[in-house]
Amino acid sequence: MNKKRLAVDMDEVIADAISRFQEWYGRDFQLELTREAMHGKRLVDAVAPEHQAALRAYPSTEGFFRDLPVIKDSQEVLAELAQRYELFITTAAMEFPGSFLDKYNWLQQHFPFISWRNFVFCGDKSILNADYLIDDNAYNFDGFRGEGLLFDAPHNVHETRFRRVHNWREVADILL
């Protein structure tokens, strides 16, 4: 029996990068960047124009991706999904080439049941050959031939074209 393929994005799906943006923004500007302020906006549009360059630079800064918090329930649900699906972590790391080692090490630490052979560092996710893609950015579903599941995030609240999942328990309900 052939298993179906499941591709899972990393940032804002299993790794909480928003919390790092909030942490560093607070450190650098002594201001709070709230999820409410991000509601329906790109992250850089949630801050003052004079702070936008700093926010854009954060993901290119060494260590940004090193020790991100794990999204609640993702480890447990992905461990179950790995029993039923051919599971791949697919991150568009090409935008931030300095993130490769941190992302690789983070995956090894938090998801040791996923083989390094199933880590896909790419730019355009339309190249993926999978039955499902779980991602927080709807543009990654453009050209993707499987079913996209949009993982809820502040920046995508107004997106209505794709089936939305709010957390990993909802993913489990759908795919398990």
Coordinates of N, CA and C in Angstrom, one line a residue, residues 21-152:
F21 N 9.9 37.5 16.4 CA 9.7 38.8 16.0 C 9.3 39.7 17.1
Q22 N 8.3 39.2 17.9 CA 7.8 40.0 19.0 C 9.0 40.2 20.1
E23 N 9.7 39.2 20.3 CA 10.8 39.3 21.3 C 11.9 40.3 20.9
W24 N 12.3 40.2 19.6 CA 13.4 41.1 19.2 C 12.9 42.5 19.0
Y25 N 11.6 42.7 18.5 CA 11.0 44.0 18.4 C 11.0 44.7 19.7
G26 N 10.5 44.0 20.8 CA 10.5 44.5 22.1 C 11.9 44.9 22.6
R27 N 12.8 44.1 22.3 CA 14.2 44.3 22.7 C 14.8 45.6 22.1
D28 N 14.5 45.7 20.8 CA 15.1 46.8 20.0 C 14.4 48.1 20.1
F29 N 13.1 48.1 20.3 CA 12.3 49.3 20.3 C 11.5 49.6 21.6
Q30 N 11.6 48.7 22.5 CA 10.9 48.8 23.8 C 9.4 49.0 23.6
L31 N 8.9 48.3 22.5 CA 7.4 48.4 22.2 C 6.9 47.0 22.1
E32 N 5.6 46.8 22.4 CA 5.0 45.5 22.2 C 4.4 45.3 20.8
L33 N 4.7 44.2 20.2 CA 4.1 43.9 18.9 C 3.1 42.8 19.2
T34 N 1.8 43.2 19.2 CA 0.8 42.2 19.6 C 0.2 41.5 18.4
R35 N -0.4 40.4 18.6 CA -1.1 39.6 17.6 C -2.3 40.4 17.0
E36 N -2.9 41.2 17.9 CA -4.0 42.1 17.5 C -3.5 43.1 16.4
A37 N -2.3 43.7 16.7 CA -1.8 44.6 15.7 C -1.5 44.0 14.4
M38 N -1.2 42.7 14.4 CA -0.8 41.9 13.2 C -2.0 41.5 12.4
H39 N -3.2 41.5 13.0 CA -4.4 40.9 12.5 C -4.7 41.4 11.0
G40 N -4.6 40.5 10.1 CA -4.9 40.8 8.7 C -3.8 41.6 8.0
K41 N -2.6 41.6 8.6 CA -1.6 42.4 8.0 C -0.3 41.6 7.8
R42 N 0.5 42.0 6.9 CA 1.9 41.4 6.9 C 2.6 42.0 8.1
L43 N 3.5 41.3 8.6 CA 4.2 41.6 9.9 C 4.8 43.1 9.8
V44 N 5.4 43.4 8.7 CA 6.1 44.7 8.6 C 5.1 45.8 8.6
D45 N 3.8 45.5 8.1 CA 2.8 46.6 8.1 C 2.2 46.8 9.5
A46 N 2.5 46.0 10.4 CA 2.0 46.1 11.8 C 2.8 47.0 12.7
V47 N 4.0 47.5 12.1 CA 4.8 48.4 12.9 C 5.0 49.7 12.2
A48 N 5.6 50.7 12.9 CA 5.8 52.0 12.3 C 6.8 51.9 11.1
P49 N 6.6 52.8 10.1 CA 7.5 52.7 9.0 C 8.9 52.8 9.3
E50 N 9.3 53.5 10.3 CA 10.7 53.6 10.6 C 11.3 52.4 11.3
H51 N 10.4 51.4 11.6 CA 10.9 50.1 12.2 C 10.8 49.0 11.2
Q52 N 10.3 49.2 10.0 CA 10.1 48.1 9.1 C 11.4 47.5 8.6
A53 N 12.4 48.3 8.4 CA 13.7 47.7 7.9 C 14.3 46.8 8.9
A54 N 14.2 47.1 10.2 CA 14.7 46.2 11.2 C 13.9 44.9 11.2
L55 N 12.6 44.9 11.1 CA 11.8 43.7 11.1 C 12.2 42.9 9.9
R56 N 12.3 43.5 8.7 CA 12.7 42.7 7.5 C 14.1 42.0 7.7
A57 N 15.0 42.7 8.4 CA 16.3 42.1 8.6 C 16.4 41.0 9.6
Y58 N 15.5 40.9 10.5 CA 15.5 39.9 11.6 C 15.7 38.5 11.0
P59 N 15.0 38.0 10.0 CA 15.2 36.6 9.6 C 16.5 36.3 8.9
S60 N 17.2 37.4 8.5 CA 18.5 37.2 7.9 C 19.6 37.3 9.0
T61 N 19.3 37.5 10.2 CA 20.2 37.7 11.3 C 20.5 36.3 11.9
E62 N 21.8 36.1 12.1 CA 22.3 34.8 12.7 C 21.5 34.5 14.0
G63 N 21.0 33.3 14.1 CA 20.4 32.9 15.3 C 18.9 33.1 15.4
F64 N 18.3 33.8 14.4 CA 16.9 34.1 14.4 C 16.1 32.8 14.5
F65 N 16.4 31.8 13.7 CA 15.7 30.6 13.7 C 16.2 29.5 14.7
R66 N 17.2 29.8 15.4 CA 17.9 28.8 16.2 C 17.0 28.0 17.2
D67 N 16.3 28.8 18.0 CA 15.6 28.1 19.1 C 14.1 28.6 19.2
L68 N 13.5 28.6 18.1 CA 12.1 29.0 18.1 C 11.2 28.1 18.9
P69 N 10.2 28.6 19.5 CA 9.2 27.7 20.2 C 8.5 26.8 19.2
V70 N 8.1 25.6 19.7 CA 7.4 24.7 18.9 C 5.9 25.0 19.0
I71 N 5.2 25.0 17.8 CA 3.8 25.2 17.8 C 3.1 24.1 18.6
K72 N 2.1 24.4 19.5 CA 1.4 23.5 20.3 C 0.9 22.3 19.5
D73 N 1.1 21.1 20.1 CA 0.6 19.9 19.6 C 1.2 19.4 18.2
S74 N 2.0 20.2 17.6 CA 2.6 19.8 16.3 C 3.4 18.5 16.4
Q75 N 4.2 18.4 17.5 CA 5.1 17.2 17.6 C 4.2 15.9 17.7
E76 N 3.2 15.9 18.6 CA 2.4 14.7 18.8 C 1.6 14.4 17.6
V77 N 1.0 15.4 16.9 CA 0.2 15.1 15.8 C 1.1 14.6 14.6
L78 N 2.2 15.3 14.4 CA 3.1 14.9 13.3 C 3.6 13.5 13.5
A79 N 3.9 13.1 14.8 CA 4.4 11.7 15.0 C 3.3 10.7 14.6
E80 N 2.0 11.0 14.9 CA 0.9 10.2 14.5 C 0.8 10.2 13.0
L81 N 0.9 11.3 12.3 CA 0.7 11.4 10.9 C 1.9 10.7 10.2
A82 N 3.1 10.7 10.8 CA 4.2 10.0 10.2 C 4.0 8.5 10.1
Q83 N 3.1 7.9 10.9 CA 2.7 6.5 10.8 C 1.8 6.2 9.6
R84 N 1.1 7.2 9.1 CA 0.1 7.0 8.1 C 0.5 7.7 6.7
Y85 N 1.3 8.6 6.8 CA 1.7 9.4 5.6 C 3.2 9.4 5.4
E86 N 3.6 9.6 4.2 CA 5.0 9.9 3.9 C 5.1 11.4 4.1
L87 N 5.8 11.8 5.2 CA 5.8 13.1 5.8 C 7.1 13.9 5.4
F88 N 6.9 15.1 4.9 CA 8.0 16.0 4.5 C 7.9 17.3 5.2
I89 N 8.9 17.9 5.7 CA 8.9 19.3 6.1 C 9.5 20.1 5.0
T90 N 8.7 21.1 4.6 CA 9.0 21.9 3.4 C 9.0 23.3 3.7
T91 N 10.2 23.9 3.8 CA 10.4 25.3 4.2 C 11.0 26.1 3.1
A92 N 10.5 27.2 2.8 CA 11.0 28.1 1.8 C 12.2 28.9 2.3
A93 N 13.2 28.1 2.6 CA 14.4 28.7 3.3 C 15.3 29.4 2.3
M94 N 15.1 29.3 1.0 CA 15.9 30.0 0.0 C 15.9 31.5 0.2
E95 N 14.8 32.1 0.8 CA 14.8 33.5 1.0 C 15.8 34.0 2.1
F96 N 16.1 33.1 3.0 CA 17.0 33.3 4.1 C 18.1 32.3 4.2
P97 N 19.1 32.3 3.3 CA 20.0 31.2 3.2 C 20.8 30.9 4.5
G98 N 20.9 31.9 5.3 CA 21.6 31.8 6.6 C 20.8 30.9 7.6
S99 N 19.6 30.6 7.2 CA 18.7 29.9 8.2 C 18.9 28.4 8.1
F100 N 19.5 27.9 7.0 CA 19.6 26.4 6.8 C 20.1 25.6 8.0
L101 N 21.2 25.9 8.6 CA 21.7 25.1 9.7 C 20.8 25.2 10.9
D102 N 20.4 26.4 11.2 CA 19.5 26.6 12.4 C 18.2 25.8 12.2
K103 N 17.6 25.8 11.0 CA 16.4 25.1 10.8 C 16.6 23.6 10.8
Y104 N 17.7 23.2 10.2 CA 18.1 21.7 10.2 C 18.2 21.2 11.6
N105 N 19.0 22.0 12.4 CA 19.3 21.5 13.8 C 18.0 21.6 14.6
W106 N 17.1 22.6 14.4 CA 15.9 22.7 15.1 C 15.0 21.5 14.8
L107 N 14.9 21.1 13.5 CA 14.1 20.0 13.2 C 14.7 18.7 13.8
Q108 N 16.0 18.5 13.8 CA 16.6 17.3 14.4 C 16.3 17.3 15.9
Q109 N 16.3 18.4 16.6 CA 16.0 18.4 18.0 C 14.5 18.2 18.3
H110 N 13.6 18.8 17.6 CA 12.2 18.8 18.0 C 11.4 17.7 17.2
F111 N 11.9 17.2 16.1 CA 11.2 16.2 15.3 C 12.1 15.1 14.9
P112 N 12.7 14.4 15.9 CA 13.7 13.4 15.5 C 13.2 12.2 14.8
F113 N 11.9 12.1 14.8 CA 11.2 10.9 14.1 C 11.1 11.2 12.6
I114 N 11.4 12.4 12.1 CA 11.4 12.7 10.7 C 12.8 12.7 10.2
S115 N 13.1 11.9 9.2 CA 14.4 11.7 8.6 C 14.9 13.0 8.0
W116 N 16.2 13.3 8.0 CA 16.8 14.4 7.3 C 16.5 14.3 5.8
R117 N 16.3 13.1 5.3 CA 15.9 12.9 3.9 C 14.6 13.5 3.5
N118 N 13.8 13.8 4.6 CA 12.4 14.3 4.3 C 12.4 15.8 4.7
F119 N 13.5 16.5 4.7 CA 13.5 17.9 4.9 C 13.7 18.5 3.5
V120 N 12.9 19.4 3.1 CA 12.9 20.0 1.7 C 13.1 21.5 1.9
F121 N 14.3 22.0 1.6 CA 14.6 23.5 1.6 C 14.4 24.0 0.2
C122 N 13.4 24.8 0.0 CA 13.1 25.2 -1.4 C 12.6 26.6 -1.5
G123 N 12.3 27.1 -2.7 CA 11.8 28.4 -2.9 C 10.4 28.4 -3.3
D124 N 10.1 27.7 -4.4 CA 8.8 27.6 -5.0 C 8.2 26.3 -4.6
K125 N 7.1 26.3 -3.8 CA 6.6 25.0 -3.3 C 5.7 24.4 -4.3
S126 N 5.4 25.0 -5.5 CA 4.7 24.3 -6.5 C 5.4 23.1 -7.1
I127 N 6.7 23.0 -6.8 CA 7.4 21.8 -7.3 C 7.1 20.6 -6.5
L128 N 6.5 20.7 -5.3 CA 6.2 19.6 -4.4 C 5.2 18.6 -5.0
N129 N 5.6 17.4 -4.9 CA 4.7 16.3 -5.3 C 4.1 15.7 -4.1
A130 N 3.0 16.2 -3.6 CA 2.4 15.7 -2.4 C 0.9 15.8 -2.5
D131 N 0.2 15.0 -1.7 CA -1.3 15.0 -1.7 C -1.8 16.2 -0.9
Y132 N -1.1 16.6 0.2 CA -1.5 17.7 1.0 C -0.3 18.6 1.3
L133 N -0.6 19.9 1.5 CA 0.4 20.9 1.9 C -0.2 21.7 3.0
I134 N 0.4 21.7 4.2 CA -0.1 22.5 5.3 C 0.8 23.7 5.3
D135 N 0.3 24.9 5.2 CA 1.1 26.1 5.1 C 0.3 27.3 5.6
D136 N 1.0 28.3 6.0 CA 0.3 29.6 6.5 C 0.3 30.6 5.4
N137 N 0.9 30.4 4.3 CA 0.9 31.4 3.2 C 0.2 30.8 2.0
A138 N -0.9 31.4 1.7 CA -1.8 30.9 0.6 C -1.1 30.9 -0.7
Y139 N -0.1 31.9 -0.9 CA 0.6 31.9 -2.2 C 1.4 30.6 -2.5
N140 N 1.7 29.9 -1.4 CA 2.4 28.6 -1.6 C 1.5 27.5 -2.2
F141 N 0.2 27.7 -2.3 CA -0.7 26.8 -2.9 C -0.8 27.0 -4.4
D142 N -0.3 28.2 -4.9 CA -0.4 28.5 -6.3 C 0.5 27.5 -7.1
G143 N -0.1 26.7 -8.0 CA 0.6 25.7 -8.7 C 0.7 24.4 -8.0
F144 N 0.4 24.3 -6.7 CA 0.5 23.1 -6.0 C -0.7 22.2 -6.4
R145 N -0.4 20.9 -6.8 CA -1.4 20.1 -7.4 C -2.2 19.3 -6.3
G146 N -1.8 19.3 -5.1 CA -2.6 18.6 -4.1 C -3.5 19.5 -3.4
E147 N -4.0 19.1 -2.2 CA -4.9 20.0 -1.4 C -4.1 20.8 -0.4
G148 N -4.4 22.1 -0.4 CA -3.8 23.0 0.5 C -4.6 23.1 1.8
L149 N -4.0 23.0 2.9 CA -4.7 23.3 4.2 C -4.0 24.6 4.8
L150 N -4.7 25.6 4.9 CA -4.2 26.9 5.4 C -4.1 26.9 6.9
F151 N -2.9 27.0 7.4 CA -2.7 27.0 8.9 C -2.9 28.4 9.3
D152 N -3.8 28.6 10.3 CA -4.3 29.9 10.7 C -3.1 30.7 11.3

